[in-house]
């Protein structure tokens, strides 16, 4: 089996690469690429994302044919895909960071700034917070409810269909921190930085 | 609920760990990669490396340390010290750092913070402020505490938030290495002034100081070096102690 981490030249993905390689050991091949054919022939794809919604979407669009290839992979062929942080946020129809920007539109909804209640909550939401698992998700196998995950973000995904939400976290409100819609998975937190419990989530995705 | 973070800091010189007391009198205390692994296994919420390598020819040693550490530790890794440019930041991130802290360069050239936070995202840009009390205000020092910029630390903190810093790492020069506790007044004033998280640093001598940094200093995270370093306290002990004092921590 091979898993491709999409390297679309946006932000720092070395931690994602390190963590997937740590979990995969010799049993799974981890590729890091933006090559369309490599992505097409992958069994699974990881879509990381750091920086702003707009900068990530722009970076995706800069690579000719990449969004079409990802669409084909996740929507037409329905192969497993995991979005991390802004990678998850880009599933939305639209994001409002910097300026209104069209997302991939895979899970209907929008990405807006966290309401920090007039400064009561500091932004970015940085650090370890507990996840409240609201539905069974394949990537939460053997993950206990209220486990701690590492977060760093100022924007939140607000999906229209609440049924896609698999976990929330409490920071000024119940922030969506994990989604599962058929073959599409996403975490707002960083499993690659969430210690052993985060590596277990990566293991669960690889083992799907 | 978001937890307060405990961040052990390792001073690294020429690829080896040293401990700083008022930025002089350095002692060797081991391999940074192994030390970092001990901390992350012990429940550290993040690891911080401060590179204090003086000579340019040895500057590359930190990249090797970061690269090796990031393959063994799966908690956030912050690296600072000697970061001069967007290119330096790029290199550290590529080696596996999750955040880079910028000190002197942020004072000398505001474009470094503006450009790097745009390029890599605010989440990985930490501005380190070394502040020293002068009368009823604090001034920002650069070059490892050697030069006084004369800039007011509170105004500077606010400006750095505007420039795109994701966090502020605030060190009291008066307290650093003294083990007398954080400068609570400084921490709480800066924390109230900005809406980004503040990491308190400089002066921790016992576990109560960590409690004070969070409760009184209003810091989101507490950084300490020596109390963890020579086995005086483990990270786990620190967390259990904070928990017993009603501070939310990841256990």
Tab-separated table of C-alpha atoms in Angstrom:
chain	number	residue	atom	x	y	z
A	1	UNK	CA	0.000	0.000	0.000
A	2	UNK	CA	1.133	3.540	-0.519
A	3	UNK	CA	0.035	6.793	1.006
A	4	UNK	CA	0.821	10.103	-0.655
A	5	UNK	CA	1.233	13.256	1.365
A	6	UNK	CA	0.402	16.068	-1.037
A	7	UNK	CA	3.286	18.526	-1.145
A	8	UNK	CA	1.825	21.613	-2.747
A	9	UNK	CA	4.435	24.022	-1.403
A	10	UNK	CA	2.320	25.575	1.259
A	11	UNK	CA	3.713	25.685	4.758
A	12	UNK	CA	5.784	23.254	6.647
A	13	UNK	CA	4.915	19.598	6.230
A	14	UNK	CA	8.046	17.971	7.627
A	15	UNK	CA	6.281	17.026	10.872
A	16	UNK	CA	3.491	15.359	8.905
A	17	UNK	CA	6.055	13.421	6.883
A	18	UNK	CA	8.029	12.380	9.984
A	19	UNK	CA	4.963	11.157	11.833
A	20	UNK	CA	3.567	9.151	8.918
A	21	UNK	CA	6.972	7.559	8.326
A	22	UNK	CA	7.240	6.715	12.024
A	23	UNK	CA	3.864	4.966	11.963
A	24	UNK	CA	4.259	3.353	8.549
A	25	UNK	CA	7.666	1.792	9.308
A	26	UNK	CA	8.235	-0.733	6.526
A	27	UNK	CA	4.663	-1.897	5.979
A	28	UNK	CA	3.408	1.116	4.024
A	29	UNK	CA	5.165	3.346	1.500
A	30	UNK	CA	4.905	7.045	2.247
A	31	UNK	CA	5.303	9.295	-0.767
A	32	UNK	CA	5.621	13.056	-0.601
A	33	UNK	CA	4.640	14.537	-3.919
A	34	UNK	CA	2.453	16.782	-6.007
A	35	UNK	CA	2.859	14.560	-9.047
A	36	UNK	CA	-0.620	13.944	-10.434
A	37	UNK	CA	0.066	10.378	-11.540
A	38	UNK	CA	1.529	9.481	-8.157
A	39	UNK	CA	-1.566	10.825	-6.441
A	40	UNK	CA	-3.860	8.977	-8.851
A	41	UNK	CA	-2.123	5.677	-8.201
A	42	UNK	CA	-2.060	6.132	-4.399
A	43	UNK	CA	-4.232	4.109	-2.099
A	44	UNK	CA	-4.652	6.994	0.281
A	45	UNK	CA	-3.935	10.698	0.260
A	46	UNK	CA	-3.077	13.118	3.038
A	47	UNK	CA	-3.793	16.804	2.455
A	48	UNK	CA	-1.907	18.906	5.003
A	49	UNK	CA	-2.307	22.661	5.249
A	50	UNK	CA	-0.640	25.496	7.119
A	51	UNK	CA	-0.933	29.221	6.801
A	52	UNK	CA	-4.131	30.884	5.688
A	53	UNK	CA	-7.099	29.345	3.877
A	54	UNK	CA	-6.401	31.625	0.941
A	55	UNK	CA	-2.676	30.861	0.741
A	56	UNK	CA	-3.379	27.109	0.782
A	57	UNK	CA	-6.099	27.290	-1.899
A	58	UNK	CA	-3.845	29.512	-4.017
A	59	UNK	CA	-0.982	27.056	-3.642
A	60	UNK	CA	-3.221	24.127	-4.655
A	61	UNK	CA	-4.426	26.018	-7.719
A	62	UNK	CA	-0.881	26.900	-8.715
A	63	UNK	CA	-0.180	23.274	-9.537
A	64	UNK	CA	-1.977	22.616	-12.793
A	65	UNK	CA	-4.515	19.806	-12.580
A	66	UNK	CA	-4.015	19.176	-8.845
A	67	UNK	CA	-7.524	20.095	-7.654
A	68	UNK	CA	-9.047	18.045	-10.499
A	69	UNK	CA	-6.879	15.095	-9.529
A	70	UNK	CA	-7.851	15.419	-5.865
A	71	UNK	CA	-11.520	15.707	-6.855
A	72	UNK	CA	-11.254	12.558	-8.895
A	73	UNK	CA	-9.466	10.764	-6.050
A	74	UNK	CA	-11.830	11.756	-3.249
A	75	UNK	CA	-15.177	12.364	-4.970
A	76	UNK	CA	-15.281	10.187	-8.087
A	77	UNK	CA	-13.169	7.241	-6.950
A	78	UNK	CA	-14.031	7.692	-3.277
A	79	UNK	CA	-10.605	6.717	-2.033
A	80	UNK	CA	-9.619	7.610	1.563
A	81	UNK	CA	-8.325	11.116	2.075
A	82	UNK	CA	-7.283	12.819	5.301
A	83	UNK	CA	-7.168	16.598	5.554
A	84	UNK	CA	-5.198	18.129	8.424
A	85	UNK	CA	-5.807	21.648	9.783
A	86	UNK	CA	-6.246	23.937	6.747
A	87	UNK	CA	-6.324	20.708	4.722
A	88	UNK	CA	-9.622	19.961	6.479
A	89	UNK	CA	-10.829	23.546	6.181
A	90	UNK	CA	-10.414	23.457	2.407
A	91	UNK	CA	-13.160	20.795	2.227
A	92	UNK	CA	-15.594	23.722	2.686
A	93	UNK	CA	-17.335	25.694	-0.069
A	94	UNK	CA	-15.823	28.952	1.064
A	95	UNK	CA	-13.353	30.447	3.531
A	96	UNK	CA	-13.160	33.972	4.888
A	97	UNK	CA	-9.513	34.261	5.967
A	98	UNK	CA	-7.824	37.299	4.360
A	99	UNK	CA	-10.569	37.465	1.743
A	100	UNK	CA	-13.498	35.351	0.546
A	101	UNK	CA	-11.964	32.310	-1.150
A	102	UNK	CA	-13.602	29.333	-2.794
A	103	UNK	CA	-12.726	25.968	-1.245
A	104	UNK	CA	-12.872	22.456	-2.671
A	105	UNK	CA	-16.595	22.172	-1.894
A	106	UNK	CA	-16.434	18.552	-0.774
A	107	UNK	CA	-18.306	19.122	2.467
A	108	UNK	CA	-20.796	21.939	2.261
A	109	UNK	CA	-20.101	24.739	4.710
A	110	UNK	CA	-17.861	27.685	5.443
A	111	UNK	CA	-14.689	28.538	7.355
A	112	UNK	CA	-14.955	31.576	9.631
A	113	UNK	CA	-12.891	33.163	12.368
A	114	UNK	CA	-13.460	31.742	15.835
A	115	UNK	CA	-15.664	34.067	17.882
A	116	UNK	CA	-13.256	34.989	20.675
A	117	UNK	CA	-16.001	36.770	22.618
A	118	UNK	CA	-14.449	40.221	22.424
A	119	UNK	CA	-10.985	39.112	23.468
A	120	UNK	CA	-12.046	36.730	26.238
A	121	UNK	CA	-10.333	33.918	24.368
A	122	UNK	CA	-6.881	34.332	22.890
A	123	UNK	CA	-6.343	33.563	19.227
A	124	UNK	CA	-4.782	31.522	17.741
A	125	UNK	CA	-6.272	28.656	19.728
A	126	UNK	CA	-2.873	27.132	20.527
A	127	UNK	CA	-2.182	24.123	22.667
A	128	UNK	CA	-3.670	20.899	23.924
A	129	UNK	CA	-7.411	20.589	24.095
A	130	UNK	CA	-9.717	17.648	24.631
A	131	UNK	CA	-11.846	16.229	21.880
A	132	UNK	CA	-15.461	15.323	22.423
A	133	UNK	CA	-16.221	12.410	20.129
A	134	UNK	CA	-19.789	12.812	18.880
A	135	UNK	CA	-19.928	9.951	16.416
A	136	UNK	CA	-18.009	6.817	15.644
A	137	UNK	CA	-15.254	7.553	13.205
A	138	UNK	CA	-12.919	4.973	11.745
A	139	UNK	CA	-9.923	7.128	12.609
A	140	UNK	CA	-10.967	7.148	16.296
A	141	UNK	CA	-10.560	3.393	16.760
A	142	UNK	CA	-9.099	2.862	20.261
A	143	UNK	CA	-9.095	6.609	20.885
A	144	UNK	CA	-10.726	7.467	24.173
A	145	UNK	CA	-13.240	10.259	24.416
A	146	UNK	CA	-11.717	13.453	25.909
A	147	UNK	CA	-8.258	12.605	24.608
A	148	UNK	CA	-5.925	15.576	24.277
A	149	UNK	CA	-4.905	16.802	20.841
A	150	UNK	CA	-2.656	19.639	19.753
A	151	UNK	CA	-4.388	22.579	18.096
A	152	UNK	CA	-3.173	25.725	16.424
A	153	UNK	CA	-5.718	27.715	14.433
A	154	UNK	CA	-7.828	30.863	14.450
A	155	UNK	CA	-10.519	29.771	11.996
A	156	UNK	CA	-13.129	27.041	12.306
A	157	UNK	CA	-15.022	24.875	9.856
A	158	UNK	CA	-18.805	25.241	10.067
A	159	UNK	CA	-20.336	22.410	8.036
A	160	UNK	CA	-23.989	22.727	7.000
A	161	UNK	CA	-24.736	19.081	7.631
A	162	UNK	CA	-23.913	18.448	11.295
A	163	UNK	CA	-23.948	14.707	10.660
A	164	UNK	CA	-20.439	14.882	9.205
A	165	UNK	CA	-19.022	16.050	12.561
A	166	UNK	CA	-17.179	13.302	14.410
A	167	UNK	CA	-15.652	15.400	17.199
A	168	UNK	CA	-15.753	18.876	18.667
A	169	UNK	CA	-13.536	20.761	21.080
A	170	UNK	CA	-14.501	23.425	23.560
A	171	UNK	CA	-12.917	26.819	22.949
A	172	UNK	CA	-15.372	29.688	23.269
A	173	UNK	CA	-17.903	27.352	21.636
A	174	UNK	CA	-18.022	23.766	20.414
A	175	UNK	CA	-15.551	23.932	17.566
A	176	UNK	CA	-15.696	21.244	14.921
A	177	UNK	CA	-12.389	19.426	15.170
A	178	UNK	CA	-12.980	16.260	13.201
A	179	UNK	CA	-15.210	15.273	10.304
A	180	UNK	CA	-15.959	12.068	8.452
A	181	UNK	CA	-18.030	11.937	5.287
A	182	UNK	CA	-17.832	8.568	3.588
A	183	UNK	CA	-14.177	8.290	2.463
A	184	UNK	CA	-13.235	11.835	3.458
A	185	UNK	CA	-11.664	12.452	6.868
A	186	UNK	CA	-10.389	15.629	8.413
A	187	UNK	CA	-8.922	16.849	11.668
A	188	UNK	CA	-8.585	20.459	12.736
A	189	UNK	CA	-6.014	19.376	15.312
A	190	UNK	CA	-2.585	18.089	14.383
A	191	UNK	CA	-2.356	14.322	14.914
A	192	UNK	CA	1.290	14.519	13.847
A	193	UNK	CA	2.021	16.736	16.873
A	194	UNK	CA	-0.326	15.038	19.334
A	195	UNK	CA	2.110	12.573	20.840
A	196	UNK	CA	1.334	8.845	20.912
A	197	UNK	CA	-2.433	9.343	20.752
A	198	UNK	CA	-2.057	11.397	17.581
A	199	UNK	CA	0.143	8.746	16.011
A	200	UNK	CA	-2.651	6.255	16.771
A	201	UNK	CA	-5.039	8.335	14.665
A	202	UNK	CA	-2.512	8.303	11.830
A	203	UNK	CA	-2.180	4.552	12.276
A	204	UNK	CA	-5.968	4.200	12.103
A	205	UNK	CA	-6.059	6.141	8.835
A	206	UNK	CA	-3.200	4.142	7.335
A	207	UNK	CA	-4.901	0.907	8.424
A	208	UNK	CA	-8.288	1.747	6.851
B	1	UNK	CA	-10.957	22.992	27.813
B	2	UNK	CA	-7.654	24.349	26.567
B	3	UNK	CA	-4.804	23.296	28.836
B	4	UNK	CA	-1.914	25.403	30.044
B	5	UNK	CA	1.323	24.184	28.559
B	6	UNK	CA	4.596	23.273	30.206
B	7	UNK	CA	7.547	23.791	27.913
B	8	UNK	CA	11.009	22.587	28.929
B	9	UNK	CA	13.695	24.603	27.215
B	10	UNK	CA	17.101	23.309	26.246
B	11	UNK	CA	19.929	25.726	25.557
B	12	UNK	CA	22.009	24.281	22.754
B	13	UNK	CA	25.541	25.333	21.873
B	14	UNK	CA	27.506	23.716	19.059
B	15	UNK	CA	24.962	20.895	19.049
B	16	UNK	CA	25.224	20.171	22.786
B	17	UNK	CA	22.940	21.101	25.671
B	18	UNK	CA	24.123	23.719	28.121
B	19	UNK	CA	22.422	25.543	30.948
B	20	UNK	CA	22.490	29.273	31.210
B	21	UNK	CA	22.717	31.283	34.389
B	22	UNK	CA	22.275	34.935	33.522
B	23	UNK	CA	23.476	34.002	30.036
B	24	UNK	CA	27.012	33.104	31.215
B	25	UNK	CA	28.620	30.239	33.182
B	26	UNK	CA	27.663	27.434	30.880
B	27	UNK	CA	27.808	23.744	31.791
B	28	UNK	CA	27.456	20.844	29.424
B	29	UNK	CA	24.477	18.667	30.204
B	30	UNK	CA	24.122	16.215	27.407
B	31	UNK	CA	22.743	15.349	24.047
B	32	UNK	CA	19.801	17.545	22.972
B	33	UNK	CA	18.035	14.815	21.017
B	34	UNK	CA	18.004	12.410	23.937
B	35	UNK	CA	17.050	15.150	26.368
B	36	UNK	CA	14.148	16.214	24.170
B	37	UNK	CA	12.956	12.632	23.908
B	38	UNK	CA	13.021	12.253	27.701
B	39	UNK	CA	10.915	15.399	27.992
B	40	UNK	CA	8.372	14.410	25.374
B	41	UNK	CA	8.049	10.903	26.841
B	42	UNK	CA	7.567	12.536	30.229
B	43	UNK	CA	4.603	14.561	29.030
B	44	UNK	CA	6.138	17.861	27.925
B	45	UNK	CA	3.547	19.796	25.934
B	46	UNK	CA	6.191	21.267	23.687
B	47	UNK	CA	9.959	21.293	23.471
B	48	UNK	CA	11.977	24.447	23.008
B	49	UNK	CA	15.540	24.650	21.733
B	50	UNK	CA	17.431	27.863	22.159
B	51	UNK	CA	20.535	27.875	19.996
B	52	UNK	CA	23.261	29.930	21.643
B	53	UNK	CA	26.024	28.948	19.265
B	54	UNK	CA	28.147	32.019	18.875
B	55	UNK	CA	30.299	31.343	15.843
B	56	UNK	CA	28.838	31.278	12.377
B	57	UNK	CA	30.797	28.219	11.325
B	58	UNK	CA	28.991	26.089	13.916
B	59	UNK	CA	25.533	27.505	13.186
B	60	UNK	CA	24.633	24.495	11.085
B	61	UNK	CA	24.791	22.178	14.111
B	62	UNK	CA	21.286	23.245	15.174
B	63	UNK	CA	19.763	22.042	11.892
B	64	UNK	CA	21.101	18.572	12.509
B	65	UNK	CA	19.781	18.587	16.089
B	66	UNK	CA	16.328	19.734	14.931
B	67	UNK	CA	16.180	17.165	12.170
B	68	UNK	CA	17.067	14.294	14.499
B	69	UNK	CA	14.728	15.474	17.244
B	70	UNK	CA	11.743	15.894	14.943
B	71	UNK	CA	12.039	12.260	13.911
B	72	UNK	CA	11.804	11.132	17.544
B	73	UNK	CA	9.515	13.628	19.261
B	74	UNK	CA	5.922	14.027	18.169
B	75	UNK	CA	5.036	17.107	20.163
B	76	UNK	CA	5.558	20.656	18.888
B	77	UNK	CA	9.150	21.769	18.635
B	78	UNK	CA	10.077	25.447	18.878
B	79	UNK	CA	13.544	26.586	17.867
B	80	UNK	CA	15.093	29.979	18.445
B	81	UNK	CA	18.417	31.728	18.707
B	82	UNK	CA	20.329	33.359	15.897
B	83	UNK	CA	17.345	33.451	13.548
B	84	UNK	CA	18.062	36.373	11.248
B	85	UNK	CA	15.980	36.004	8.128
B	86	UNK	CA	13.005	34.441	6.413
B	87	UNK	CA	15.468	31.993	4.871
B	88	UNK	CA	16.725	30.919	8.340
B	89	UNK	CA	13.119	30.281	9.350
B	90	UNK	CA	12.476	28.316	6.183
B	91	UNK	CA	15.501	26.120	6.873
B	92	UNK	CA	14.496	25.377	10.469
B	93	UNK	CA	10.922	24.537	9.444
B	94	UNK	CA	12.190	22.256	6.706
B	95	UNK	CA	14.352	20.449	9.246
B	96	UNK	CA	11.251	19.720	11.308
B	97	UNK	CA	10.779	22.681	13.655
B	98	UNK	CA	7.101	23.519	14.143
B	99	UNK	CA	7.666	27.048	15.348
B	100	UNK	CA	10.568	29.414	15.140
B	101	UNK	CA	11.219	32.104	17.699
B	102	UNK	CA	12.685	35.384	16.547
B	103	UNK	CA	14.389	37.776	18.895
B	104	UNK	CA	16.996	40.310	17.713
B	105	UNK	CA	15.907	40.196	14.064
B	106	UNK	CA	12.335	41.125	15.037
B	107	UNK	CA	13.630	44.289	16.714
B	108	UNK	CA	16.043	45.243	13.964
B	109	UNK	CA	13.861	44.487	10.988
B	110	UNK	CA	10.104	44.317	11.411
B	111	UNK	CA	9.797	42.878	7.909
B	112	UNK	CA	11.147	39.535	9.131
B	113	UNK	CA	8.062	38.954	11.287
B	114	UNK	CA	5.646	40.436	8.749
B	115	UNK	CA	7.048	38.463	5.818
B	116	UNK	CA	7.560	35.162	7.626
B	117	UNK	CA	4.096	35.138	9.195
B	118	UNK	CA	2.605	35.781	5.750
B	119	UNK	CA	4.744	33.110	4.131
B	120	UNK	CA	4.526	30.349	6.736
B	121	UNK	CA	1.516	31.375	8.821
B	122	UNK	CA	1.368	33.078	12.223
B	123	UNK	CA	1.078	29.683	13.899
B	124	UNK	CA	4.800	29.075	13.497
B	125	UNK	CA	6.103	32.536	14.308
B	126	UNK	CA	6.983	33.199	17.933
B	127	UNK	CA	8.486	36.545	18.848
B	128	UNK	CA	10.868	36.272	21.792
B	129	UNK	CA	11.024	39.385	23.955
B	130	UNK	CA	13.899	39.792	26.408
B	131	UNK	CA	12.772	42.550	28.742
B	132	UNK	CA	14.508	44.333	31.572
B	133	UNK	CA	12.932	46.690	34.049
B	134	UNK	CA	13.951	50.320	33.935
B	135	UNK	CA	12.035	52.526	36.365
B	136	UNK	CA	8.335	51.847	35.905
B	137	UNK	CA	8.662	50.279	32.473
B	138	UNK	CA	10.431	47.427	30.733
B	139	UNK	CA	12.847	47.760	27.833
B	140	UNK	CA	13.526	45.247	25.076
B	141	UNK	CA	17.044	43.828	24.910
B	142	UNK	CA	18.667	42.140	21.924
B	143	UNK	CA	21.753	40.041	21.141
B	144	UNK	CA	21.237	37.569	23.954
B	145	UNK	CA	20.602	40.321	26.448
B	146	UNK	CA	23.643	42.410	25.644
B	147	UNK	CA	22.107	45.406	23.883
B	148	UNK	CA	19.365	47.667	25.129
B	149	UNK	CA	17.118	48.762	22.271
B	150	UNK	CA	15.353	51.238	24.555
B	151	UNK	CA	12.020	50.084	23.116
B	152	UNK	CA	9.114	49.822	25.542
B	153	UNK	CA	8.301	46.116	25.938
B	154	UNK	CA	4.525	46.567	26.213
B	155	UNK	CA	4.274	48.688	23.087
B	156	UNK	CA	6.606	46.303	21.312
B	157	UNK	CA	4.447	43.304	22.272
B	158	UNK	CA	1.407	44.982	20.788
B	159	UNK	CA	3.307	45.836	17.608
B	160	UNK	CA	4.534	42.254	17.200
B	161	UNK	CA	0.962	40.985	17.447
B	162	UNK	CA	0.027	43.389	14.657
B	163	UNK	CA	3.025	42.263	12.614
B	164	UNK	CA	1.768	38.690	12.663
B	165	UNK	CA	3.363	36.916	15.632
B	166	UNK	CA	1.328	33.894	16.712
B	167	UNK	CA	2.768	33.831	20.229
B	168	UNK	CA	5.080	35.860	22.444
B	169	UNK	CA	7.848	34.266	24.472
B	170	UNK	CA	8.531	36.787	27.216
B	171	UNK	CA	11.743	36.487	29.241
B	172	UNK	CA	12.523	38.668	32.185
B	173	UNK	CA	16.204	39.549	32.010
B	174	UNK	CA	16.123	40.521	35.670
B	175	UNK	CA	14.909	37.090	36.714
B	176	UNK	CA	16.567	34.796	34.202
B	177	UNK	CA	18.876	32.372	35.981
B	178	UNK	CA	18.022	33.694	39.448
B	179	UNK	CA	15.446	30.996	40.343
B	180	UNK	CA	13.386	33.712	42.063
B	181	UNK	CA	10.330	33.204	39.885
B	182	UNK	CA	8.896	34.911	36.815
B	183	UNK	CA	8.472	38.671	36.692
B	184	UNK	CA	4.730	38.375	37.273
B	185	UNK	CA	4.062	42.046	36.755
B	186	UNK	CA	5.694	41.977	33.321
B	187	UNK	CA	3.920	38.786	32.257
B	188	UNK	CA	0.450	39.893	33.317
B	189	UNK	CA	0.837	43.334	31.771
B	190	UNK	CA	1.905	41.930	28.413
B	191	UNK	CA	-0.681	39.162	28.508
B	192	UNK	CA	-3.440	41.706	29.154
B	193	UNK	CA	-2.162	43.937	26.389
B	194	UNK	CA	-2.234	41.355	23.587
B	195	UNK	CA	-4.745	38.816	22.387
B	196	UNK	CA	-2.192	36.162	21.393
B	197	UNK	CA	-0.841	33.582	23.839
B	198	UNK	CA	2.069	34.553	26.079
B	199	UNK	CA	4.725	32.063	27.160
B	200	UNK	CA	6.358	33.102	30.437
B	201	UNK	CA	10.097	32.584	30.770
B	202	UNK	CA	13.002	33.442	33.035
B	203	UNK	CA	13.475	32.781	36.709
B	204	UNK	CA	11.734	29.519	37.574
B	205	UNK	CA	13.223	27.973	40.706
B	206	UNK	CA	10.371	25.842	41.993
B	207	UNK	CA	6.995	24.469	41.020
B	208	UNK	CA	5.082	27.273	42.715
B	209	UNK	CA	6.690	29.667	40.264
B	210	UNK	CA	5.008	27.793	37.418
B	211	UNK	CA	1.667	28.127	39.207
B	212	UNK	CA	2.236	31.866	39.679
B	213	UNK	CA	3.178	32.337	36.012
B	214	UNK	CA	-0.204	31.009	34.967
B	215	UNK	CA	-2.459	32.195	37.788
B	216	UNK	CA	-0.934	35.626	38.394
B	217	UNK	CA	1.065	36.180	35.217
B	218	UNK	CA	-1.896	35.111	33.043
B	219	UNK	CA	0.488	33.170	30.789
B	220	UNK	CA	-0.909	30.489	28.476
B	221	UNK	CA	2.270	28.474	28.791
B	222	UNK	CA	5.250	28.341	31.111
B	223	UNK	CA	8.778	27.729	29.961
B	224	UNK	CA	11.531	26.529	32.245
B	225	UNK	CA	15.003	25.101	31.859
B	226	UNK	CA	17.000	24.407	34.983
B	227	UNK	CA	14.281	22.974	37.232
B	228	UNK	CA	13.859	20.140	34.750
B	229	UNK	CA	17.388	19.979	33.656
B	230	UNK	CA	19.355	18.427	36.454
B	231	UNK	CA	16.521	16.147	37.483
B	232	UNK	CA	15.318	18.499	40.213
B	233	UNK	CA	11.775	17.969	38.971
B	234	UNK	CA	10.297	15.880	36.196
B	235	UNK	CA	7.738	17.311	33.795
B	236	UNK	CA	5.247	14.848	35.261
B	237	UNK	CA	5.828	16.182	38.795
B	238	UNK	CA	5.304	19.707	37.526
B	239	UNK	CA	2.055	18.765	35.835
B	240	UNK	CA	0.742	16.887	38.843
B	241	UNK	CA	1.564	19.879	40.998
B	242	UNK	CA	-0.215	22.324	38.683
B	243	UNK	CA	-3.182	19.963	38.554
B	244	UNK	CA	-3.313	19.889	42.372
B	245	UNK	CA	-3.471	23.692	42.315
B	246	UNK	CA	-6.473	23.657	40.001
B	247	UNK	CA	-4.620	24.598	36.824
B	248	UNK	CA	-5.821	22.735	33.738
B	249	UNK	CA	-2.986	20.624	32.333
B	250	UNK	CA	-2.737	17.668	29.990
B	251	UNK	CA	-2.117	14.566	32.088
